[in-house]
Short mmCIF file of C-alpha atoms (C1' of nucleotides) in Angstrom, two decimals:
data_model
loop_
_atom_site.label_atom_id
_atom_site.label_comp_id
_atom_site.label_asym_id
_atom_site.label_seq_id
_atom_site.Cartn_x
_atom_site.Cartn_y
_atom_site.Cartn_z
CA MET A 1 60.60 75.97 -6.66
CA LYS A 2 62.64 76.20 -9.65
CA PRO A 3 60.28 74.12 -11.88
CA LYS A 4 57.28 76.10 -10.89
CA GLN A 5 58.94 79.39 -11.82
CA LYS A 6 59.87 77.83 -15.09
CA LYS A 7 56.43 76.71 -15.70
CA SER A 8 54.58 79.88 -14.95
CA LYS A 9 57.02 81.79 -17.15
CA ARG A 10 56.52 79.26 -19.88
CA LEU A 11 52.70 79.64 -19.53
CA GLU A 12 53.10 83.46 -19.82
CA ARG A 13 55.30 83.19 -22.87
CA LEU A 14 53.09 80.59 -24.42
CA ARG A 15 50.18 82.80 -24.22
CA GLU A 16 52.07 85.59 -25.94
CA VAL A 17 53.48 83.48 -28.69
CA ILE A 18 50.09 81.99 -29.55
CA GLU A 19 48.77 85.64 -29.34
CA ASP A 20 50.88 86.88 -32.13
CA ASP A 21 50.90 83.59 -34.26
CA PRO A 22 47.58 81.90 -33.65
CA PHE A 23 48.23 79.56 -36.49
CA ILE A 24 51.18 77.86 -34.78
CA THR A 25 50.70 74.18 -33.97
CA ASP A 26 51.42 72.36 -30.86
CA ARG A 27 54.48 70.56 -32.52
CA GLU A 28 55.99 73.84 -33.43
CA LEU A 29 55.30 75.21 -29.89
CA ALA A 30 56.96 72.07 -28.34
CA CYS A 31 59.95 72.89 -30.52
CA VAL A 32 60.10 76.46 -29.57
CA PHE A 33 59.87 75.96 -25.92
CA GLY A 34 62.11 72.74 -25.99
CA VAL A 35 59.39 70.60 -24.17
CA SER A 36 57.25 67.76 -25.36
CA ILE A 37 54.05 68.11 -27.18
CA GLN A 38 52.23 66.79 -24.24
CA THR A 39 53.49 69.50 -22.02
CA ILE A 40 52.14 72.04 -24.54
CA ARG A 41 48.86 70.45 -24.48
CA LEU A 42 48.64 70.46 -20.75
CA ASP A 43 49.72 74.02 -20.74
CA ARG A 44 47.05 74.87 -23.26
CA LEU A 45 44.53 73.08 -21.12
CA GLU A 46 45.49 75.04 -18.09
CA LEU A 47 45.25 78.14 -19.91
CA GLY A 48 42.08 77.40 -21.57
CA ILE A 49 43.46 78.09 -25.01
CA PRO A 50 41.87 75.91 -27.87
CA GLU A 51 43.86 74.00 -30.52
CA SER A 52 45.30 75.76 -33.49
CA ARG A 53 42.48 74.85 -35.91
CA GLU A 54 39.88 76.21 -33.54
CA ARG A 55 41.81 79.45 -33.04
CA THR A 56 42.08 79.76 -36.61
CA ARG A 57 38.40 79.17 -37.23
CA ARG A 58 37.46 81.85 -34.68
CA LEU A 59 39.82 84.29 -36.22
CA ALA A 60 38.30 83.82 -39.56
CA GLU A 61 34.83 84.19 -38.36
CA GLU A 62 35.57 87.15 -36.18
CA ALA A 63 37.41 88.96 -38.96
CA THR A 64 35.02 88.28 -41.57
CA ASN A 65 32.20 89.63 -39.41
CA LYS A 66 34.22 92.67 -38.53
CA VAL A 67 35.09 93.47 -42.18
CA ARG A 68 31.39 92.80 -43.10
CA SER A 69 30.13 95.23 -40.46
CA VAL A 70 32.62 97.87 -40.63
CA GLU A 71 33.29 98.00 -44.27
CA THR A 72 30.27 96.75 -46.30
CA GLY A 73 27.38 98.20 -44.33
CA GLU A 74 25.70 100.74 -46.34
CA VAL A 75 25.78 103.32 -43.49
CA ILE A 76 28.75 103.75 -41.03
CA GLY A 77 27.04 103.75 -37.55
CA ASP A 78 23.47 102.64 -36.77
CA LEU A 79 20.70 104.60 -38.10
CA ILE A 80 18.30 105.05 -35.29
CA HIS A 81 16.05 107.61 -36.73
CA VAL A 82 15.42 108.80 -40.25
CA LYS A 83 13.04 111.31 -41.76
CA LEU A 84 13.85 111.02 -45.45
CA GLY A 85 14.57 114.43 -46.99
CA GLN A 86 14.59 116.01 -43.64
CA GLU A 87 16.71 114.70 -40.60
CA GLY A 88 18.22 111.70 -39.04
CA ILE A 89 20.21 110.41 -36.14
CA SER A 90 23.11 107.79 -36.30
CA VAL A 91 24.94 106.22 -33.42
CA LEU A 92 28.49 104.85 -33.69
CA GLU A 93 30.18 102.97 -30.97
CA THR A 94 33.89 103.65 -31.23
CA ASP A 95 36.47 100.99 -30.22
CA LYS A 96 40.14 100.67 -30.27
CA ASP A 97 40.32 99.31 -33.77
CA MET A 98 39.21 102.61 -34.96
CA ALA A 99 41.88 104.56 -33.09
CA PHE A 100 45.61 104.93 -32.89
CA GLN A 101 47.24 102.43 -30.60
CA ARG A 102 49.43 105.05 -29.12
CA THR A 103 46.91 107.73 -28.24
CA SER A 104 43.58 105.79 -28.33
CA ILE A 105 42.26 108.73 -30.16
CA VAL A 106 39.68 107.79 -32.81
CA ARG A 107 40.83 108.41 -36.47
CA GLY A 108 39.12 111.27 -38.04
CA HIS A 109 37.93 109.39 -41.06
CA HIS A 110 35.47 107.27 -38.98
CA ILE A 111 33.83 110.36 -37.65
CA PHE A 112 33.80 111.85 -41.09
CA ALA A 113 32.30 108.50 -42.50
CA GLN A 114 29.52 108.43 -39.88
CA ALA A 115 28.63 112.04 -40.79
CA ASN A 116 28.97 111.80 -44.41
CA SER A 117 26.92 108.45 -44.76
CA LEU A 118 24.28 109.85 -42.68
CA ALA A 119 24.07 112.90 -44.85
CA VAL A 120 23.72 110.75 -47.82
CA ALA A 121 21.20 108.42 -46.30
CA LEU A 122 18.89 111.45 -45.70
CA VAL A 123 18.71 112.21 -49.39
CA ASP A 124 15.60 110.62 -51.06
CA ALA A 125 17.27 109.30 -54.24
CA GLU A 126 18.52 106.21 -56.00
CA ILE A 127 21.97 107.32 -55.86
CA ALA A 128 23.53 110.28 -53.88
CA LEU A 129 26.90 111.61 -54.32
CA THR A 130 28.86 113.91 -51.94
CA GLY A 131 30.09 116.91 -53.86
CA THR A 132 31.74 118.93 -51.26
CA ALA A 133 32.26 118.74 -47.45
CA THR A 134 33.41 121.18 -44.91
CA VAL A 135 34.10 119.75 -41.44
CA LYS A 136 35.41 120.81 -38.16
CA TYR A 137 36.91 118.59 -35.57
CA LEU A 138 36.12 120.22 -32.12
CA ARG A 139 37.71 117.74 -29.80
CA PRO A 140 39.48 114.37 -29.97
CA VAL A 141 37.43 111.28 -29.51
CA LYS A 142 38.72 108.53 -27.42
CA ALA A 143 38.22 104.88 -28.30
CA GLY A 144 35.02 103.63 -26.43
CA GLU A 145 33.18 106.82 -26.72
CA ARG A 146 29.69 106.78 -28.35
CA LEU A 147 29.23 109.16 -31.15
CA VAL A 148 25.76 110.53 -31.79
CA ALA A 149 25.43 112.30 -35.02
CA LYS A 150 22.40 114.44 -35.90
CA ALA A 151 21.86 115.59 -39.36
CA GLU A 152 19.41 117.97 -40.98
CA ILE A 153 18.73 118.96 -44.62
CA VAL A 154 19.08 122.87 -44.41
CA SER A 155 18.36 123.84 -47.95
CA ARG A 156 17.74 122.22 -51.32
CA SER A 157 17.91 123.61 -54.81
CA GLY A 158 17.16 121.13 -57.63
CA ARG A 159 19.33 118.10 -57.01
CA ARG A 160 21.73 119.80 -54.59
CA HIS A 161 20.99 119.21 -50.94
CA VAL A 162 22.87 120.95 -48.23
CA VAL A 163 23.12 118.86 -45.03
CA LYS A 164 24.37 120.07 -41.69
CA VAL A 165 25.70 117.40 -39.32
CA THR A 166 26.62 117.73 -35.61
CA THR A 167 28.25 114.87 -33.70
CA LYS A 168 28.19 114.77 -29.99
CA ILE A 169 29.46 112.76 -27.12
CA GLY A 170 26.77 113.23 -24.46
CA HIS A 171 25.98 116.92 -24.65
CA GLU A 172 29.39 117.93 -25.93
CA ASP A 173 29.83 118.78 -29.59
CA VAL A 174 32.82 117.02 -31.03
CA PHE A 175 32.30 117.49 -34.85
CA THR A 176 30.39 119.58 -37.16
CA GLY A 177 30.27 119.37 -40.87
CA GLU A 178 28.33 120.72 -43.89
CA PHE A 179 27.85 118.35 -46.86
CA ALA A 180 26.60 119.24 -50.38
CA VAL A 181 24.88 116.10 -51.55
CA PHE A 182 23.79 115.46 -55.04
CA ALA A 183 20.85 113.36 -55.92
CA VAL A 184 21.43 111.25 -59.16
CA ASP A 185 18.83 109.36 -61.21
CA GLU A 186 20.61 108.35 -64.33
CA PRO A 187 23.16 105.63 -63.69
CA ASP A 188 26.05 107.44 -65.36
CA GLY A 189 25.07 110.94 -65.90
CA TYR A 190 25.34 113.15 -62.90
CA GLY A 191 25.80 116.86 -62.28
CA GLU A 192 27.89 118.47 -65.13
CA THR A 193 29.10 121.31 -63.05
CA GLN A 194 29.71 119.45 -59.77
CA GLY A 195 30.47 115.90 -59.89
CA GLY A 196 30.82 113.91 -56.69
CA ASP A 197 31.47 110.66 -54.98
CA LEU A 198 28.73 108.37 -53.93
CA ASN A 199 28.90 107.92 -50.22
CA MET B 1 23.58 64.49 -71.74
CA LYS B 2 21.37 64.76 -68.80
CA PRO B 3 24.04 63.96 -66.20
CA LYS B 4 26.38 66.53 -67.67
CA GLN B 5 23.98 69.33 -67.22
CA LYS B 6 23.23 68.30 -63.70
CA LYS B 7 26.93 68.17 -62.99
CA SER B 8 27.78 71.56 -64.40
CA LYS B 9 24.86 73.02 -62.46
CA ARG B 10 26.04 71.44 -59.26
CA LEU B 11 29.56 72.71 -59.75
CA GLU B 12 28.21 76.15 -60.22
CA ARG B 13 25.99 75.95 -57.04
CA LEU B 14 28.83 74.29 -55.23
CA ARG B 15 31.12 77.25 -55.87
CA GLU B 16 28.35 79.66 -54.69
CA VAL B 17 27.62 77.49 -51.53
CA ILE B 18 31.14 77.29 -50.57
CA GLU B 19 31.54 81.10 -51.36
CA ASP B 20 29.02 82.34 -48.80
CA ASP B 21 29.86 79.62 -46.31
CA PRO B 22 33.64 78.85 -46.41
CA PHE B 23 33.48 76.90 -43.19
CA ILE B 24 31.20 74.18 -44.50
CA THR B 25 32.62 70.56 -44.82
CA ASP B 26 32.58 68.08 -47.54
CA ARG B 27 30.24 65.97 -45.46
CA GLU B 28 27.79 68.76 -44.97
CA LEU B 29 28.18 69.61 -48.76
CA ALA B 30 27.48 65.94 -49.66
CA CYS B 31 24.22 66.21 -47.68
CA VAL B 32 23.21 69.45 -49.20
CA PHE B 33 23.59 68.18 -52.74
CA GLY B 34 22.32 64.72 -52.04
CA VAL B 35 25.48 63.11 -53.44
CA SER B 36 28.41 61.20 -51.79
CA ILE B 37 31.31 62.83 -50.20
CA GLN B 38 33.69 61.46 -53.01
CA THR B 39 31.58 63.30 -55.63
CA ILE B 40 32.17 66.57 -53.59
CA ARG B 41 35.76 66.00 -53.40
CA LEU B 42 36.08 65.20 -57.15
CA ASP B 43 34.09 68.42 -57.70
CA ARG B 44 36.36 70.59 -55.51
CA LEU B 45 39.32 68.97 -57.32
CA GLU B 46 37.87 69.96 -60.60
CA LEU B 47 37.10 73.59 -59.37
CA GLY B 48 40.36 73.99 -57.61
CA ILE B 49 38.82 74.64 -54.34
CA PRO B 50 40.79 73.74 -51.28
CA GLU B 51 39.51 71.72 -48.12
CA SER B 52 37.51 73.64 -45.67
CA ARG B 53 40.40 73.98 -43.12
CA GLU B 54 42.52 75.46 -45.87
CA ARG B 55 39.84 77.85 -46.77
CA THR B 56 39.38 78.74 -43.12
CA ARG B 57 43.02 79.38 -42.67
CA ARG B 58 43.28 81.58 -45.73
CA LEU B 59 40.27 83.67 -44.62
CA ALA B 60 41.72 84.16 -41.21
CA GLU B 61 45.15 85.22 -42.62
CA GLU B 62 43.56 87.51 -45.30
CA ALA B 63 41.21 89.08 -42.82
CA THR B 64 43.68 89.70 -40.08
CA ASN B 65 46.12 91.22 -42.66
CA LYS B 66 43.25 93.38 -43.98
CA VAL B 67 42.14 94.68 -40.67
CA ARG B 68 45.76 95.39 -39.74
CA SER B 69 46.68 97.23 -42.90
CA VAL B 70 43.31 98.99 -43.40
CA GLU B 71 42.54 99.92 -39.85
CA THR B 72 45.51 100.08 -37.77
CA GLY B 73 48.32 101.29 -40.18
CA GLU B 74 49.22 104.86 -39.14
CA VAL B 75 48.66 106.03 -42.71
CA ILE B 76 45.86 105.01 -45.02
CA GLY B 77 47.51 104.29 -48.31
CA ASP B 78 51.23 103.83 -49.08
CA LEU B 79 53.62 106.83 -48.44
CA ILE B 80 55.82 106.86 -51.48
CA HIS B 81 57.44 110.06 -50.88
CA VAL B 82 57.56 112.47 -47.81
CA LYS B 83 59.40 115.76 -47.34
CA LEU B 84 58.49 116.41 -43.63
CA GLY B 85 57.06 119.99 -43.21
CA GLN B 86 56.66 120.37 -47.00
CA GLU B 87 55.10 117.81 -49.28
CA GLY B 88 54.29 114.16 -49.85
CA ILE B 89 52.57 111.52 -52.07
CA SER B 90 50.53 108.58 -51.09
CA VAL B 91 49.15 105.80 -53.24
CA LEU B 92 46.14 103.83 -52.44
CA GLU B 93 44.91 100.93 -54.41
CA THR B 94 41.15 100.75 -54.15
CA ASP B 95 39.26 97.37 -54.13
CA LYS B 96 35.63 96.32 -53.91
CA ASP B 97 35.68 96.10 -50.10
CA MET B 98 36.11 99.93 -50.06
CA ALA B 99 33.08 100.39 -52.43
CA PHE B 100 29.32 99.96 -52.50
CA GLN B 101 28.32 96.54 -53.83
CA ARG B 102 25.72 97.90 -56.00
CA THR B 103 27.61 100.51 -57.92
CA SER B 104 31.21 99.61 -57.30
CA ILE B 105 31.83 103.23 -56.31
CA VAL B 106 34.45 103.72 -53.64
CA ARG B 107 33.09 105.20 -50.50
CA GLY B 108 34.18 108.71 -49.96
CA HIS B 109 35.64 108.26 -46.45
CA HIS B 110 38.34 106.19 -47.91
CA ILE B 111 39.37 108.98 -50.12
CA PHE B 112 39.13 111.38 -47.39
CA ALA B 113 41.11 109.08 -45.15
CA GLN B 114 43.91 108.78 -47.36
CA ALA B 115 44.14 112.57 -47.98
CA ASN B 116 43.65 113.42 -44.36
CA SER B 117 46.27 110.93 -43.14
CA LEU B 118 48.69 112.22 -45.62
CA ALA B 119 48.10 115.78 -44.51
CA VAL B 120 48.86 114.80 -40.94
CA ALA B 121 51.82 112.73 -41.83
CA LEU B 122 53.50 115.81 -43.29
CA VAL B 123 53.24 117.83 -40.14
CA ASP B 124 56.50 117.41 -38.15
CA ALA B 125 55.24 116.96 -34.72
CA GLU B 126 54.68 114.38 -32.07
CA ILE B 127 50.97 114.49 -32.41
CA ALA B 128 48.98 116.19 -35.11
CA LEU B 129 45.28 116.93 -35.05
CA THR B 130 43.03 117.85 -37.94
CA GLY B 131 41.02 120.96 -37.08
CA THR B 132 38.98 121.47 -40.14
CA ALA B 133 38.76 120.22 -43.54
CA THR B 134 37.16 121.34 -46.75
CA VAL B 135 37.03 118.83 -49.34
CA LYS B 136 35.65 118.42 -52.91
CA TYR B 137 34.75 115.17 -54.66
CA LEU B 138 35.25 115.79 -58.49
CA ARG B 139 34.23 112.46 -59.76
CA PRO B 140 33.35 108.98 -58.53
CA VAL B 141 36.11 106.43 -58.04
CA LYS B 142 35.53 102.87 -59.25
CA ALA B 143 36.67 100.01 -57.24
CA GLY B 144 40.08 98.93 -58.58
CA GLU B 145 41.33 102.50 -59.48
CA ARG B 146 44.58 103.72 -58.08
CA LEU B 147 44.54 106.75 -56.15
CA VAL B 148 47.60 109.10 -56.02
CA ALA B 149 47.29 111.90 -53.46
CA LYS B 150 49.78 114.66 -53.51
CA ALA B 151 49.88 117.14 -50.56
CA GLU B 152 51.75 120.30 -49.79
CA ILE B 153 51.82 122.46 -46.87
CA VAL B 154 50.84 125.81 -48.18
CA SER B 155 51.06 127.96 -45.21
CA ARG B 156 52.02 127.79 -41.54
CA SER B 157 51.35 130.19 -38.56
CA GLY B 158 52.56 128.71 -35.32
CA ARG B 159 51.12 125.50 -34.72
CA ARG B 160 48.53 125.72 -37.46
CA HIS B 161 49.42 124.20 -40.95
CA VAL B 162 47.39 124.43 -44.00
CA VAL B 163 47.69 121.34 -46.25
CA LYS B 164 46.36 121.15 -49.74
CA VAL B 165 45.68 117.77 -51.16
CA THR B 166 44.96 116.73 -54.69
CA THR B 167 44.02 113.13 -55.42
CA LYS B 168 44.20 111.87 -58.93
CA ILE B 169 43.52 108.88 -61.15
CA GLY B 170 46.16 109.06 -63.87
CA HIS B 171 45.99 112.61 -64.84
CA GLU B 172 42.47 113.28 -63.86
CA ASP B 173 41.80 115.04 -60.53
CA VAL B 174 39.10 113.18 -58.50
CA PHE B 175 39.38 114.90 -55.25
CA THR B 176 40.76 118.09 -53.62
CA GLY B 177 40.93 119.12 -49.95
CA GLU B 178 42.28 121.53 -47.65
CA PHE B 179 43.10 120.51 -44.19
CA ALA B 180 43.96 122.68 -41.19
CA VAL B 181 46.32 120.45 -39.08
CA PHE B 182 47.58 121.50 -35.61
CA ALA B 183 50.85 120.36 -34.07
CA VAL B 184 50.62 119.40 -30.54
CA ASP B 185 53.42 118.87 -28.13
CA GLU B 186 51.82 118.31 -24.60
CA PRO B 187 49.91 115.13 -24.26
CA ASP B 188 46.63 116.61 -23.27
CA GLY B 189 46.76 120.29 -23.81
CA TYR B 190 46.04 121.39 -27.31
CA GLY B 191 44.74 124.47 -29.08
CA GLU B 192 42.52 126.45 -26.98
CA THR B 193 40.63 128.15 -29.70
CA GLN B 194 40.74 125.25 -32.26
CA GLY B 195 40.68 121.77 -30.89
CA GLY B 196 41.01 118.91 -33.34
CA ASP B 197 41.07 115.31 -33.91
CA LEU B 198 44.30 113.51 -34.32
CA ASN B 199 44.36 111.69 -37.55
"C1'" DC C 1 62.91 57.69 1.73
"C1'" DA C 2 58.51 59.25 0.44
"C1'" DT C 3 55.60 62.62 -1.60
"C1'" DG C 4 53.83 65.46 -5.01
"C1'" DA C 5 54.34 68.44 -8.93
"C1'" DA C 6 56.07 68.63 -13.47
"C1'" DT C 7 57.05 66.35 -17.38
"C1'" DT C 8 57.13 62.72 -20.81
"C1'" DA C 9 55.50 58.61 -23.10
"C1'" DT C 10 52.02 55.64 -24.96
"C1'" DG C 11 48.05 54.10 -27.09
"C1'" DA C 12 43.33 54.61 -28.71
"C1'" DC C 13 40.41 57.59 -31.02
"C1'" DC C 14 38.49 61.57 -34.01
"C1'" DA C 15 37.56 64.88 -37.81
"C1'" DA C 16 38.57 66.17 -42.17
"C1'" DG C 17 40.78 65.59 -45.25
"C1'" DT C 18 44.46 63.27 -49.24
"C1'" DC C 19 45.47 59.82 -52.89
"C1'" DT C 20 44.63 55.33 -55.16
"C1'" DT C 21 42.20 51.76 -56.98
"C1'" DA C 22 38.08 49.70 -58.04
"C1'" DG C 23 33.28 48.95 -58.85
"C1'" DT C 24 28.68 50.34 -60.80
"C1'" DA C 25 24.96 52.74 -63.44
"C1'" DG C 26 23.30 54.73 -67.73
"C1'" DC C 27 23.64 56.15 -72.18
"C1'" DA C 28 25.54 56.62 -77.02
"C1'" DG C 29 27.90 54.97 -81.09
"C1'" DA C 30 30.13 51.23 -84.26
"C1'" DT D 1 24.67 43.61 -78.68
"C1'" DC D 2 29.01 44.80 -77.17
"C1'" DT D 3 32.02 48.37 -76.03
"C1'" DG D 4 33.37 52.61 -74.24
"C1'" DC D 5 32.58 56.87 -71.94
"C1'" DT D 6 31.17 59.84 -68.17
"C1'" DA D 7 29.44 60.30 -63.85
"C1'" DC D 8 29.05 58.62 -59.46
"C1'" DT D 9 30.06 55.71 -55.47
"C1'" DA D 10 32.88 52.80 -52.53
"C1'" DA D 11 36.76 51.05 -49.94
"C1'" DG D 12 41.44 51.17 -48.04
"C1'" DA D 13 45.66 53.34 -46.57
"C1'" DC D 14 47.75 57.34 -45.03
"C1'" DT D 15 48.12 62.43 -42.99
"C1'" DT D 16 47.55 66.38 -39.58
"C1'" DG D 17 46.54 68.06 -35.63
"C1'" DG D 18 44.51 67.31 -32.33
"C1'" DT D 19 41.51 64.91 -27.55
"C1'" DC D 20 41.41 61.91 -23.59
"C1'" DA D 21 43.07 58.49 -20.42
"C1'" DT D 22 46.61 56.02 -18.39
"C1'" DA D 23 50.92 55.41 -17.09
"C1'" DA D 24 55.94 56.19 -16.26
"C1'" DT D 25 59.85 59.15 -15.19
"C1'" DT D 26 62.30 62.90 -13.10
"C1'" DC D 27 63.51 65.69 -9.31
"C1'" DA D 28 63.43 68.79 -5.49
"C1'" DT D 29 61.88 69.01 -0.83
"C1'" DG D 30 60.07 67.96 3.55
#
DNA sequence: CATGAATTATGACCAAGTCTTAGTAGCAGA
DNA sequence: TCTGCTACTAAGACTTGGTCATAATTCATG
């Protein structure tokens, strides 16, 4: 049973090699493993691994989707309820890409981002800038947990809105924050005493 | 000069079409524009646009790099100086992917993330959790600007570290924050009074 | 020795290109 | 009118990185 062992070992390694270099071609793989191209093709067939161009295409699609949804959406998380100028709820499904590999604990800035973008979304203005934020992390969030953020505008004086956000997992509070958000009309002239970053 | 106008218009549109669907083939493009494949190839040559497989490959590479560096790096930004337990400096080059398309203003959570992860990096412990954060955005940051964050541990009592972070563009302050970071030894038993999220 | 699994080889074919050479259509100026 | 230019189209040879089918070879093992 020498060849069988050899083979299954190769299959295993093959999967790994392709995993961390999806661009590699069969020719290169054949060279790496010291077997013929045909063997590599049969192996891929057996493992159900598509050809390199297909792998590349999938990667590109997946990654562009991810970048678009994670980075360029106007709001981090899904807005499931909004009363402009009053309150709102946003849901964020966390995943391992948001977390530290070692601990699977979600990075704080994602939680912050959800809360902050919700706070800004509530303010009824062309442009809204966060001036200050005070936040508290109550317990770590594990990758896979579903974050539900509830926000409420608790006060308003002129352009300054104070928004309180509480983020829960189930019934447990994991994060709270208070954001001072400024509404801005003019494209380049915002608060003189309190500038802020648009979020 | 009718054909010339037609052509330059097509080149322009071609660039756009390929831009928002990089996977499209010459054959499909030929069909879209109602010209021959050869014309499309000549156009691409003129515009210096590579073939679809090449475009796909680049996308995949770029996107995977981006996801890795932006999302899974242990620190957001580049640590250019660290004195563990004392102070540190991190640099973050902002780009349009970090900003709102409409305004080109960098999303606040990126600035927060840089500061927060720097604060956490300074704490000399196996695991460090942010308990609270108070931050102030002093002026909006435009995509392309280079953020330099300086952090300093200003006090420490037991496991609680207070870290002050100031982020500048050139000599101008754009953000300040104060982070309470907790050092944790045991894998699952952290602060009883003050939990926190590992960042 | 025969059998079967694993491997290698071979050849036909495909998609999506490259690069080269050549032909055509339409219009503009000497 | 002829000539030349630009734009477009066509045709052929070659490349990469494969698929698919059909052998042929190797080799351990019953």
